[in-house]
């Protein structure tokens, strides 16, 4: 089977090629993303494989159907970039990677939190300049503070457990609470307002849906404690960036760690170091001394990459050979 794989970097190609049974697939790796202008590159393929910033909207899916391509395999968990209704209507099967190392993503949350709170990035730069002063580097103990976790799915749960290990109180909000897990790890479910009002650290672990779009906006930020640290490794549009910038300027928000950004498409994953950044809000965010941004790298561990590759290859082969998809992969 020939598979057109969009938006690939060297590490994706290496992981996919190394997966079991991957040699029975004829891979066509592209570095560009799937969209209306690039969909034609998939001609001759039987399946298309995409990542978080590719676009599989109605127009793109119609073109795929015209080219007789009936499998779209996502190399990620979230599927907010795919029009599932259109795929269903066009008879295109859509699979995803329902689970890969949630530790990779949860540990990145903690890396951002500790980096921000203890100002590691500022200290690193200072020491390289032979500036050994500690002024401005005061953080706070996580021990005894309160963390609020929005979404206690696979990643939110691991994050909560790690933060409990620091001796933090952990509050959680999820429309589908898991009382047994909460009991076991000493996590307390509360309503959204209580979580916002009582947390010193807020971390987002919900999928991006119409209901969660701008979950963090002016009104939510106003409920939060002055000095709160907000971490978002889930999806950029969970936060209204304009409102976040206002709250950072006023000092209401004390620190922000972002691995995702609402307009990240075309910026994150790319080397734009020789170009003028066109996104003024991202440029503003980068200027704050208390904002730490990574470019969607929370998933980037060896374990997660090989989990993603293994599930993707299994799903691709299940489609052609009629075997079973990895549980939870089949979206339509
Ligand atoms: P999951 O499906 O296991 O968990 C999501 C949880 O959110 C569920 O428990 C669900 O009930 C809850 N939820 C839904 N709507 C909610 C709401 N309005 N308020 C509170 N909770 C709500 O997902 P997961 O594997 O834990 O992943 C979470 C998100 O992390 C994914 O959707 C994806 O966007 C993101 N992610 C990012 C990276 C990265 O590299 N930065 C990697 C993997 C996943």
mmCIF file of C-alpha atoms and ligand atoms in Angstrom:
data_model
loop_
_atom_site.group_PDB
_atom_site.id
_atom_site.type_symbol
_atom_site.label_atom_id
_atom_site.label_comp_id
_atom_site.label_asym_id
_atom_site.label_seq_id
_atom_site.Cartn_x
_atom_site.Cartn_y
_atom_site.Cartn_z
ATOM 1 C CA UNK A 1 0.000 0.000 0.000
ATOM 2 C CA UNK A 2 1.176 3.508 -0.780
ATOM 3 C CA UNK A 3 0.725 6.062 1.996
ATOM 4 C CA UNK A 4 1.134 9.824 1.567
ATOM 5 C CA UNK A 5 2.469 11.110 4.873
ATOM 6 C CA UNK A 6 2.131 14.861 5.366
ATOM 7 C CA UNK A 7 3.994 17.220 7.678
ATOM 8 C CA UNK A 8 6.859 14.863 8.494
ATOM 9 C CA UNK A 9 10.211 15.649 10.053
ATOM 10 C CA UNK A 10 13.227 13.353 10.278
ATOM 11 C CA UNK A 11 12.150 11.956 13.650
ATOM 12 C CA UNK A 12 8.675 10.988 12.313
ATOM 13 C CA UNK A 13 10.162 9.258 9.276
ATOM 14 C CA UNK A 14 12.690 7.352 11.370
ATOM 15 C CA UNK A 15 10.027 6.193 13.864
ATOM 16 C CA UNK A 16 7.539 5.125 11.164
ATOM 17 C CA UNK A 17 10.186 3.286 9.160
ATOM 18 C CA UNK A 18 11.359 1.449 12.304
ATOM 19 C CA UNK A 19 7.874 0.202 13.314
ATOM 20 C CA UNK A 20 7.104 -3.510 12.986
ATOM 21 C CA UNK A 21 5.797 -4.416 9.483
ATOM 22 C CA UNK A 22 6.509 -0.882 8.232
ATOM 23 C CA UNK A 23 8.533 -2.306 5.342
ATOM 24 C CA UNK A 24 5.339 -3.593 3.718
ATOM 25 C CA UNK A 25 4.256 0.032 3.218
ATOM 26 C CA UNK A 26 5.435 2.260 0.397
ATOM 27 C CA UNK A 27 5.896 5.551 2.283
ATOM 28 C CA UNK A 28 5.670 8.896 0.454
ATOM 29 C CA UNK A 29 6.948 11.385 3.014
ATOM 30 C CA UNK A 30 6.171 15.084 2.542
ATOM 31 C CA UNK A 31 7.490 17.891 4.715
ATOM 32 C CA UNK A 32 4.556 20.178 3.825
ATOM 33 C CA UNK A 33 1.120 20.059 5.462
ATOM 34 C CA UNK A 34 -2.140 18.715 4.011
ATOM 35 C CA UNK A 35 -4.506 21.415 2.784
ATOM 36 C CA UNK A 36 -6.417 22.386 -0.369
ATOM 37 C CA UNK A 37 -3.180 23.347 -2.160
ATOM 38 C CA UNK A 38 -1.247 20.198 -1.308
ATOM 39 C CA UNK A 39 -3.902 17.480 -1.410
ATOM 40 C CA UNK A 40 -3.031 16.611 -5.044
ATOM 41 C CA UNK A 41 0.356 15.279 -3.855
ATOM 42 C CA UNK A 42 -1.510 12.254 -2.478
ATOM 43 C CA UNK A 43 -2.576 11.061 -5.949
ATOM 44 C CA UNK A 44 -1.639 7.367 -6.429
ATOM 45 C CA UNK A 45 -1.729 6.763 -2.649
ATOM 46 C CA UNK A 46 -4.317 4.507 -1.007
ATOM 47 C CA UNK A 47 -4.112 6.286 2.335
ATOM 48 C CA UNK A 48 -3.148 9.656 3.742
ATOM 49 C CA UNK A 49 -1.436 10.098 7.093
ATOM 50 C CA UNK A 50 -1.509 13.476 8.884
ATOM 51 C CA UNK A 51 -0.566 15.265 12.104
ATOM 52 C CA UNK A 52 -1.978 18.056 14.295
ATOM 53 C CA UNK A 53 -1.648 21.057 11.987
ATOM 54 C CA UNK A 54 -2.757 19.434 8.734
ATOM 55 C CA UNK A 55 -6.216 20.390 7.576
ATOM 56 C CA UNK A 56 -8.755 17.764 6.539
ATOM 57 C CA UNK A 57 -11.747 20.019 6.011
ATOM 58 C CA UNK A 58 -14.671 19.361 3.700
ATOM 59 C CA UNK A 59 -12.891 20.551 0.537
ATOM 60 C CA UNK A 60 -9.782 18.475 1.207
ATOM 61 C CA UNK A 61 -11.812 15.377 2.023
ATOM 62 C CA UNK A 62 -13.840 15.769 -1.179
ATOM 63 C CA UNK A 63 -10.601 15.873 -3.177
ATOM 64 C CA UNK A 64 -9.347 12.748 -1.389
ATOM 65 C CA UNK A 65 -12.596 10.956 -2.204
ATOM 66 C CA UNK A 66 -12.272 12.008 -5.868
ATOM 67 C CA UNK A 67 -8.800 10.425 -5.855
ATOM 68 C CA UNK A 68 -10.294 7.185 -4.425
ATOM 69 C CA UNK A 69 -8.448 7.600 -1.148
ATOM 70 C CA UNK A 70 -10.578 6.121 1.580
ATOM 71 C CA UNK A 71 -8.324 6.076 4.645
ATOM 72 C CA UNK A 72 -7.123 9.054 6.654
ATOM 73 C CA UNK A 73 -4.788 7.947 9.468
ATOM 74 C CA UNK A 74 -3.996 10.570 12.107
ATOM 75 C CA UNK A 75 -0.657 10.333 13.913
ATOM 76 C CA UNK A 76 -2.129 12.153 16.914
ATOM 77 C CA UNK A 77 -4.882 11.867 19.514
ATOM 78 C CA UNK A 78 -6.836 15.092 18.924
ATOM 79 C CA UNK A 79 -8.952 15.269 15.745
ATOM 80 C CA UNK A 80 -10.238 18.859 15.798
ATOM 81 C CA UNK A 81 -8.570 19.393 12.378
ATOM 82 C CA UNK A 82 -10.768 16.776 10.624
ATOM 83 C CA UNK A 83 -14.372 17.243 9.473
ATOM 84 C CA UNK A 84 -15.611 13.848 10.665
ATOM 85 C CA UNK A 85 -19.168 14.375 9.357
ATOM 86 C CA UNK A 86 -17.828 15.052 5.869
ATOM 87 C CA UNK A 87 -15.503 12.035 6.080
ATOM 88 C CA UNK A 88 -18.423 9.805 7.038
ATOM 89 C CA UNK A 89 -20.604 11.141 4.238
ATOM 90 C CA UNK A 90 -17.782 10.588 1.734
ATOM 91 C CA UNK A 91 -17.039 7.054 2.961
ATOM 92 C CA UNK A 92 -13.545 7.909 4.221
ATOM 93 C CA UNK A 93 -12.375 5.904 7.214
ATOM 94 C CA UNK A 94 -10.574 8.037 9.812
ATOM 95 C CA UNK A 95 -8.257 6.562 12.433
ATOM 96 C CA UNK A 96 -6.138 8.190 15.122
ATOM 97 C CA UNK A 97 -3.624 7.218 17.787
ATOM 98 C CA UNK A 98 -5.872 7.066 20.855
ATOM 99 C CA UNK A 99 -3.088 6.519 23.346
ATOM 100 C CA UNK A 100 0.606 7.095 23.358
ATOM 101 C CA UNK A 101 2.867 7.734 26.282
ATOM 102 C CA UNK A 102 0.769 10.156 28.377
ATOM 103 C CA UNK A 103 3.901 10.435 30.535
ATOM 104 C CA UNK A 104 5.662 12.289 27.698
ATOM 105 C CA UNK A 105 3.051 15.059 27.730
ATOM 106 C CA UNK A 106 2.489 15.166 31.504
ATOM 107 C CA UNK A 107 6.231 15.339 32.188
ATOM 108 C CA UNK A 108 6.485 18.274 29.782
ATOM 109 C CA UNK A 109 3.841 20.086 31.840
ATOM 110 C CA UNK A 110 6.071 19.710 34.862
ATOM 111 C CA UNK A 111 9.136 20.815 32.875
ATOM 112 C CA UNK A 112 7.298 24.019 31.892
ATOM 113 C CA UNK A 113 6.008 24.576 35.427
ATOM 114 C CA UNK A 114 9.380 24.142 37.121
ATOM 115 C CA UNK A 115 11.179 26.074 34.396
ATOM 116 C CA UNK A 116 8.789 28.997 34.839
ATOM 117 C CA UNK A 117 8.485 28.995 38.609
ATOM 118 C CA UNK A 118 12.238 28.576 39.246
ATOM 119 C CA UNK A 119 13.148 30.757 36.214
ATOM 120 C CA UNK A 120 15.538 28.158 34.868
ATOM 121 C CA UNK A 121 15.596 29.644 31.363
ATOM 122 C CA UNK A 122 16.537 33.062 32.747
ATOM 123 C CA UNK A 123 19.192 31.592 35.028
ATOM 124 C CA UNK A 124 20.676 29.569 32.154
ATOM 125 C CA UNK A 125 21.008 32.660 29.973
ATOM 126 C CA UNK A 126 22.462 34.740 32.813
ATOM 127 C CA UNK A 127 25.122 32.214 33.738
ATOM 128 C CA UNK A 128 26.224 31.959 30.095
ATOM 129 C CA UNK A 129 26.795 35.744 30.250
ATOM 130 C CA UNK A 130 28.835 35.315 33.460
ATOM 131 C CA UNK A 131 25.998 37.039 35.336
ATOM 132 C CA UNK A 132 25.758 35.117 38.600
ATOM 133 C CA UNK A 133 23.235 37.467 40.242
ATOM 134 C CA UNK A 134 20.048 35.951 41.667
ATOM 135 C CA UNK A 135 17.940 39.115 41.597
ATOM 136 C CA UNK A 136 14.536 38.506 40.040
ATOM 137 C CA UNK A 137 14.812 34.709 40.229
ATOM 138 C CA UNK A 138 12.653 34.117 43.326
ATOM 139 C CA UNK A 139 10.138 31.295 42.843
ATOM 140 C CA UNK A 140 7.768 29.572 45.264
ATOM 141 C CA UNK A 141 7.609 26.084 46.783
ATOM 142 C CA UNK A 142 5.135 23.852 44.981
ATOM 143 C CA UNK A 143 4.751 21.878 48.206
ATOM 144 C CA UNK A 144 1.478 22.851 49.887
ATOM 145 C CA UNK A 145 0.218 24.914 46.928
ATOM 146 C CA UNK A 146 -2.912 24.047 44.944
ATOM 147 C CA UNK A 147 -2.971 22.812 41.356
ATOM 148 C CA UNK A 148 -6.155 22.795 39.269
ATOM 149 C CA UNK A 149 -6.439 20.227 36.493
ATOM 150 C CA UNK A 150 -9.007 20.802 33.754
ATOM 151 C CA UNK A 151 -9.704 17.359 32.271
ATOM 152 C CA UNK A 152 -8.739 14.126 34.007
ATOM 153 C CA UNK A 153 -8.272 11.909 30.982
ATOM 154 C CA UNK A 154 -5.052 10.042 30.311
ATOM 155 C CA UNK A 155 -2.694 13.034 30.467
ATOM 156 C CA UNK A 156 -4.531 15.063 33.131
ATOM 157 C CA UNK A 157 -4.475 12.100 35.503
ATOM 158 C CA UNK A 158 -0.729 11.526 35.172
ATOM 159 C CA UNK A 159 -0.100 15.262 35.615
ATOM 160 C CA UNK A 160 -2.229 15.276 38.770
ATOM 161 C CA UNK A 161 -0.368 12.271 40.137
ATOM 162 C CA UNK A 162 3.050 13.866 39.516
ATOM 163 C CA UNK A 163 1.929 17.103 41.187
ATOM 164 C CA UNK A 164 0.625 15.136 44.183
ATOM 165 C CA UNK A 165 4.175 13.782 44.408
ATOM 166 C CA UNK A 166 5.381 17.357 44.996
ATOM 167 C CA UNK A 167 2.982 17.593 47.945
ATOM 168 C CA UNK A 168 0.533 19.859 46.110
ATOM 169 C CA UNK A 169 -3.210 19.838 46.780
ATOM 170 C CA UNK A 170 -4.855 18.865 43.494
ATOM 171 C CA UNK A 171 -8.322 20.017 42.406
ATOM 172 C CA UNK A 172 -9.878 18.730 39.210
ATOM 173 C CA UNK A 173 -12.786 19.504 36.936
ATOM 174 C CA UNK A 174 -14.154 17.026 34.389
ATOM 175 C CA UNK A 175 -17.751 16.393 33.238
ATOM 176 C CA UNK A 176 -16.941 12.683 33.644
ATOM 177 C CA UNK A 177 -15.206 12.485 37.030
ATOM 178 C CA UNK A 178 -13.451 9.313 38.141
ATOM 179 C CA UNK A 179 -14.082 9.148 41.894
ATOM 180 C CA UNK A 180 -12.158 5.925 42.468
ATOM 181 C CA UNK A 181 -9.004 7.314 40.866
ATOM 182 C CA UNK A 182 -9.448 10.637 42.706
ATOM 183 C CA UNK A 183 -9.787 8.808 45.976
ATOM 184 C CA UNK A 184 -6.704 6.711 45.354
ATOM 185 C CA UNK A 185 -4.496 9.725 44.552
ATOM 186 C CA UNK A 186 -6.021 12.301 46.912
ATOM 187 C CA UNK A 187 -7.460 14.485 44.139
ATOM 188 C CA UNK A 188 -10.634 16.504 44.805
ATOM 189 C CA UNK A 189 -13.212 17.166 42.063
ATOM 190 C CA UNK A 190 -14.736 20.648 42.240
ATOM 191 C CA UNK A 191 -16.733 22.872 39.901
ATOM 192 C CA UNK A 192 -14.941 24.978 37.333
ATOM 193 C CA UNK A 193 -15.319 28.227 39.287
ATOM 194 C CA UNK A 194 -13.857 26.738 42.485
ATOM 195 C CA UNK A 195 -10.942 25.291 40.535
ATOM 196 C CA UNK A 196 -10.240 28.665 38.923
ATOM 197 C CA UNK A 197 -10.536 30.575 42.208
ATOM 198 C CA UNK A 198 -8.439 28.298 44.425
ATOM 199 C CA UNK A 199 -5.570 27.156 42.215
ATOM 200 C CA UNK A 200 -2.020 28.533 42.262
ATOM 201 C CA UNK A 201 -1.272 26.517 39.127
ATOM 202 C CA UNK A 202 -3.832 25.688 36.423
ATOM 203 C CA UNK A 203 -3.138 23.057 33.761
ATOM 204 C CA UNK A 204 -5.382 22.278 30.779
ATOM 205 C CA UNK A 205 -5.950 18.689 29.621
ATOM 206 C CA UNK A 206 -9.210 18.812 27.680
ATOM 207 C CA UNK A 207 -9.736 18.222 23.957
ATOM 208 C CA UNK A 208 -10.546 21.221 21.766
ATOM 209 C CA UNK A 209 -14.281 21.138 20.985
ATOM 210 C CA UNK A 210 -16.888 23.888 20.463
ATOM 211 C CA UNK A 211 -17.603 23.642 24.232
ATOM 212 C CA UNK A 212 -13.963 24.017 25.300
ATOM 213 C CA UNK A 213 -13.003 26.711 22.768
ATOM 214 C CA UNK A 214 -11.729 29.700 24.834
ATOM 215 C CA UNK A 215 -12.287 27.796 28.069
ATOM 216 C CA UNK A 216 -9.794 30.321 29.446
ATOM 217 C CA UNK A 217 -11.074 33.784 28.560
ATOM 218 C CA UNK A 218 -11.451 37.169 30.234
ATOM 219 C CA UNK A 219 -14.185 35.936 32.622
ATOM 220 C CA UNK A 220 -12.313 32.769 33.643
ATOM 221 C CA UNK A 221 -9.062 34.677 34.122
ATOM 222 C CA UNK A 222 -10.864 37.174 36.359
ATOM 223 C CA UNK A 223 -11.845 34.319 38.696
ATOM 224 C CA UNK A 224 -8.249 33.176 39.096
ATOM 225 C CA UNK A 225 -5.847 34.099 41.888
ATOM 226 C CA UNK A 226 -3.445 36.967 41.252
ATOM 227 C CA UNK A 227 -0.088 35.411 40.329
ATOM 228 C CA UNK A 228 -1.555 32.148 39.006
ATOM 229 C CA UNK A 229 0.634 30.071 36.676
ATOM 230 C CA UNK A 230 -1.243 28.677 33.668
ATOM 231 C CA UNK A 231 0.088 25.745 31.649
ATOM 232 C CA UNK A 232 -1.416 24.679 28.326
ATOM 233 C CA UNK A 233 -0.038 21.669 26.494
ATOM 234 C CA UNK A 234 -3.410 20.643 25.012
ATOM 235 C CA UNK A 235 -4.649 22.873 22.190
ATOM 236 C CA UNK A 236 -4.004 26.570 21.611
ATOM 237 C CA UNK A 237 -7.599 27.678 21.153
ATOM 238 C CA UNK A 238 -8.495 26.571 24.693
ATOM 239 C CA UNK A 239 -7.136 30.019 25.623
ATOM 240 C CA UNK A 240 -8.189 33.419 24.278
ATOM 241 C CA UNK A 241 -4.711 34.817 23.606
ATOM 242 C CA UNK A 242 -5.853 38.457 23.604
ATOM 243 C CA UNK A 243 -7.359 38.067 27.084
ATOM 244 C CA UNK A 244 -4.253 36.221 28.276
ATOM 245 C CA UNK A 245 -1.973 39.025 27.106
ATOM 246 C CA UNK A 246 -4.147 41.589 28.959
ATOM 247 C CA UNK A 247 -3.953 39.497 32.141
ATOM 248 C CA UNK A 248 -0.169 39.177 31.800
ATOM 249 C CA UNK A 249 0.228 42.932 31.238
ATOM 250 C CA UNK A 250 -1.831 43.744 34.318
ATOM 251 C CA UNK A 251 0.186 41.255 36.405
ATOM 252 C CA UNK A 252 -2.925 39.246 37.258
ATOM 253 C CA UNK A 253 -1.397 36.139 35.697
ATOM 254 C CA UNK A 254 2.023 35.391 37.177
ATOM 255 C CA UNK A 255 3.361 32.987 34.570
ATOM 256 C CA UNK A 256 2.335 31.087 31.465
ATOM 257 C CA UNK A 257 3.800 27.908 29.997
ATOM 258 C CA UNK A 258 2.560 27.099 26.516
ATOM 259 C CA UNK A 259 3.320 24.158 24.274
ATOM 260 C CA UNK A 260 0.437 25.074 21.967
ATOM 261 C CA UNK A 261 -0.844 28.340 20.555
ATOM 262 C CA UNK A 262 -4.118 29.111 18.801
ATOM 263 C CA UNK A 263 -2.374 30.312 15.627
ATOM 264 C CA UNK A 264 0.504 27.835 15.729
ATOM 265 C CA UNK A 265 -0.173 26.378 12.289
ATOM 266 C CA UNK A 266 2.622 27.358 9.901
ATOM 267 C CA UNK A 267 4.816 28.605 12.768
ATOM 268 C CA UNK A 268 5.359 25.775 15.235
ATOM 269 C CA UNK A 269 7.568 22.947 13.922
ATOM 270 C CA UNK A 270 9.242 25.360 11.443
ATOM 271 C CA UNK A 271 12.592 27.167 11.509
ATOM 272 C CA UNK A 272 11.556 30.793 10.973
ATOM 273 C CA UNK A 273 14.742 32.213 12.484
ATOM 274 C CA UNK A 274 15.638 34.063 9.274
ATOM 275 C CA UNK A 275 12.186 35.572 8.801
ATOM 276 C CA UNK A 276 10.077 38.372 10.248
ATOM 277 C CA UNK A 277 7.428 36.906 12.575
ATOM 278 C CA UNK A 278 4.050 38.056 11.245
ATOM 279 C CA UNK A 279 1.977 37.093 14.293
ATOM 280 C CA UNK A 280 1.906 40.123 16.612
ATOM 281 C CA UNK A 281 0.257 38.306 19.508
ATOM 282 C CA UNK A 282 2.843 35.526 19.474
ATOM 283 C CA UNK A 283 5.583 38.170 19.217
ATOM 284 C CA UNK A 284 4.080 39.932 22.271
ATOM 285 C CA UNK A 285 3.852 36.688 24.241
ATOM 286 C CA UNK A 286 7.521 35.973 23.534
ATOM 287 C CA UNK A 287 8.516 39.344 25.051
ATOM 288 C CA UNK A 288 7.147 38.555 28.539
ATOM 289 C CA UNK A 289 9.821 37.426 30.987
ATOM 290 C CA UNK A 290 7.252 35.139 32.652
ATOM 291 C CA UNK A 291 6.080 33.294 29.542
ATOM 292 C CA UNK A 292 7.799 30.078 28.505
ATOM 293 C CA UNK A 293 6.865 28.725 25.088
ATOM 294 C CA UNK A 294 7.813 25.441 23.454
ATOM 295 C CA UNK A 295 6.657 24.637 19.932
ATOM 296 C CA UNK A 296 4.334 21.646 20.432
ATOM 297 C CA UNK A 297 7.033 19.323 21.670
ATOM 298 C CA UNK A 298 5.296 17.754 24.672
ATOM 299 C CA UNK A 299 4.850 14.480 22.760
ATOM 300 C CA UNK A 300 8.470 14.359 21.643
ATOM 301 C CA UNK A 301 9.985 11.425 23.492
ATOM 302 C CA UNK A 302 11.365 8.230 21.986
ATOM 303 C CA UNK A 303 8.641 6.225 23.695
ATOM 304 C CA UNK A 304 5.812 8.399 22.383
ATOM 305 C CA UNK A 305 7.204 8.455 18.835
ATOM 306 C CA UNK A 306 7.464 4.683 18.702
ATOM 307 C CA UNK A 307 3.965 4.252 20.216
ATOM 308 C CA UNK A 308 2.587 6.620 17.544
ATOM 309 C CA UNK A 309 4.412 4.784 14.749
ATOM 310 C CA UNK A 310 3.328 1.337 15.958
ATOM 311 C CA UNK A 311 -0.366 2.293 16.205
ATOM 312 C CA UNK A 312 -0.318 4.131 12.873
ATOM 313 C CA UNK A 313 1.218 1.169 11.027
ATOM 314 C CA UNK A 314 -1.209 -1.268 12.691
ATOM 315 C CA UNK A 315 -4.167 0.894 11.628
ATOM 316 C CA UNK A 316 -2.886 1.291 8.059
ATOM 317 C CA UNK A 317 -2.400 -2.460 7.703
ATOM 318 C CA UNK A 318 -5.752 -3.234 9.373
ATOM 319 C CA UNK A 319 -7.428 -1.167 6.681
ATOM 320 C CA UNK A 320 -5.736 -2.938 3.765
ATOM 321 C CA UNK A 321 -5.596 -6.448 5.188
ATOM 322 C CA UNK A 322 -8.887 -6.391 7.098
ATOM 323 C CA UNK A 323 -7.347 -6.953 10.546
ATOM 324 C CA UNK A 324 -8.292 -5.180 13.767
ATOM 325 C CA UNK A 325 -7.625 -1.488 14.358
ATOM 326 C CA UNK A 326 -5.938 -0.553 17.618
ATOM 327 C CA UNK A 327 -8.752 -0.145 20.168
ATOM 328 C CA UNK A 328 -10.171 3.374 20.248
ATOM 329 C CA UNK A 329 -8.523 4.338 16.922
ATOM 330 C CA UNK A 330 -11.518 4.218 14.606
ATOM 331 C CA UNK A 331 -13.265 7.614 14.467
ATOM 332 C CA UNK A 332 -15.527 7.020 11.431
HETATM 333 P P1 LIG B 1 -8.463 12.184 27.016
HETATM 334 O O1 LIG B 1 -9.513 12.050 25.988
HETATM 335 O O2 LIG B 1 -7.904 10.960 27.667
HETATM 336 O O3 LIG B 1 -8.972 13.157 28.182
HETATM 337 C C1 LIG B 1 -9.685 14.333 27.967
HETATM 338 C C2 LIG B 1 -10.527 14.588 29.205
HETATM 339 O O4 LIG B 1 -11.108 15.889 29.089
HETATM 340 C C3 LIG B 1 -11.672 13.595 29.399
HETATM 341 O O5 LIG B 1 -11.644 13.039 30.695
HETATM 342 C C4 LIG B 1 -12.927 14.447 29.181
HETATM 343 O O6 LIG B 1 -14.035 14.006 29.963
HETATM 344 C C5 LIG B 1 -12.410 15.801 29.639
HETATM 345 N N1 LIG B 1 -13.208 16.950 29.194
HETATM 346 C C6 LIG B 1 -13.897 17.112 28.049
HETATM 347 N N2 LIG B 1 -14.485 18.317 28.038
HETATM 348 C C7 LIG B 1 -14.167 18.930 29.205
HETATM 349 C C8 LIG B 1 -14.461 20.196 29.792
HETATM 350 N N3 LIG B 1 -15.239 21.075 29.141
HETATM 351 N N4 LIG B 1 -13.936 20.487 31.001
HETATM 352 C C9 LIG B 1 -13.164 19.606 31.664
HETATM 353 N N5 LIG B 1 -12.858 18.383 31.173
HETATM 354 C C10 LIG B 1 -13.347 18.065 29.956
HETATM 355 O O7 LIG B 1 -7.303 13.034 26.327
HETATM 356 P P2 LIG B 1 -5.734 13.038 26.687
HETATM 357 O O8 LIG B 1 -5.047 11.911 26.010
HETATM 358 O O9 LIG B 1 -5.557 13.222 28.148
HETATM 359 O O10 LIG B 1 -5.287 14.363 25.902
HETATM 360 C C11 LIG B 1 -5.779 15.642 26.272
HETATM 361 C C12 LIG B 1 -5.412 16.632 25.172
HETATM 362 O O11 LIG B 1 -3.994 16.799 25.138
HETATM 363 C C13 LIG B 1 -5.742 16.118 23.755
HETATM 364 O O12 LIG B 1 -7.050 16.427 23.389
HETATM 365 C C14 LIG B 1 -4.762 16.865 22.893
HETATM 366 O O13 LIG B 1 -5.386 18.050 22.465
HETATM 367 C C15 LIG B 1 -3.635 17.240 23.851
HETATM 368 N N6 LIG B 1 -2.329 16.647 23.506
HETATM 369 C C16 LIG B 1 -1.266 17.476 23.301
HETATM 370 C C17 LIG B 1 -0.010 16.944 23.005
HETATM 371 C C18 LIG B 1 1.206 17.801 22.781
HETATM 372 O O14 LIG B 1 2.214 17.304 22.247
HETATM 373 N N7 LIG B 1 1.205 19.047 23.168
HETATM 374 C C19 LIG B 1 0.127 15.556 22.905
HETATM 375 C C20 LIG B 1 -1.003 14.743 23.142
HETATM 376 C C21 LIG B 1 -2.228 15.288 23.443
#
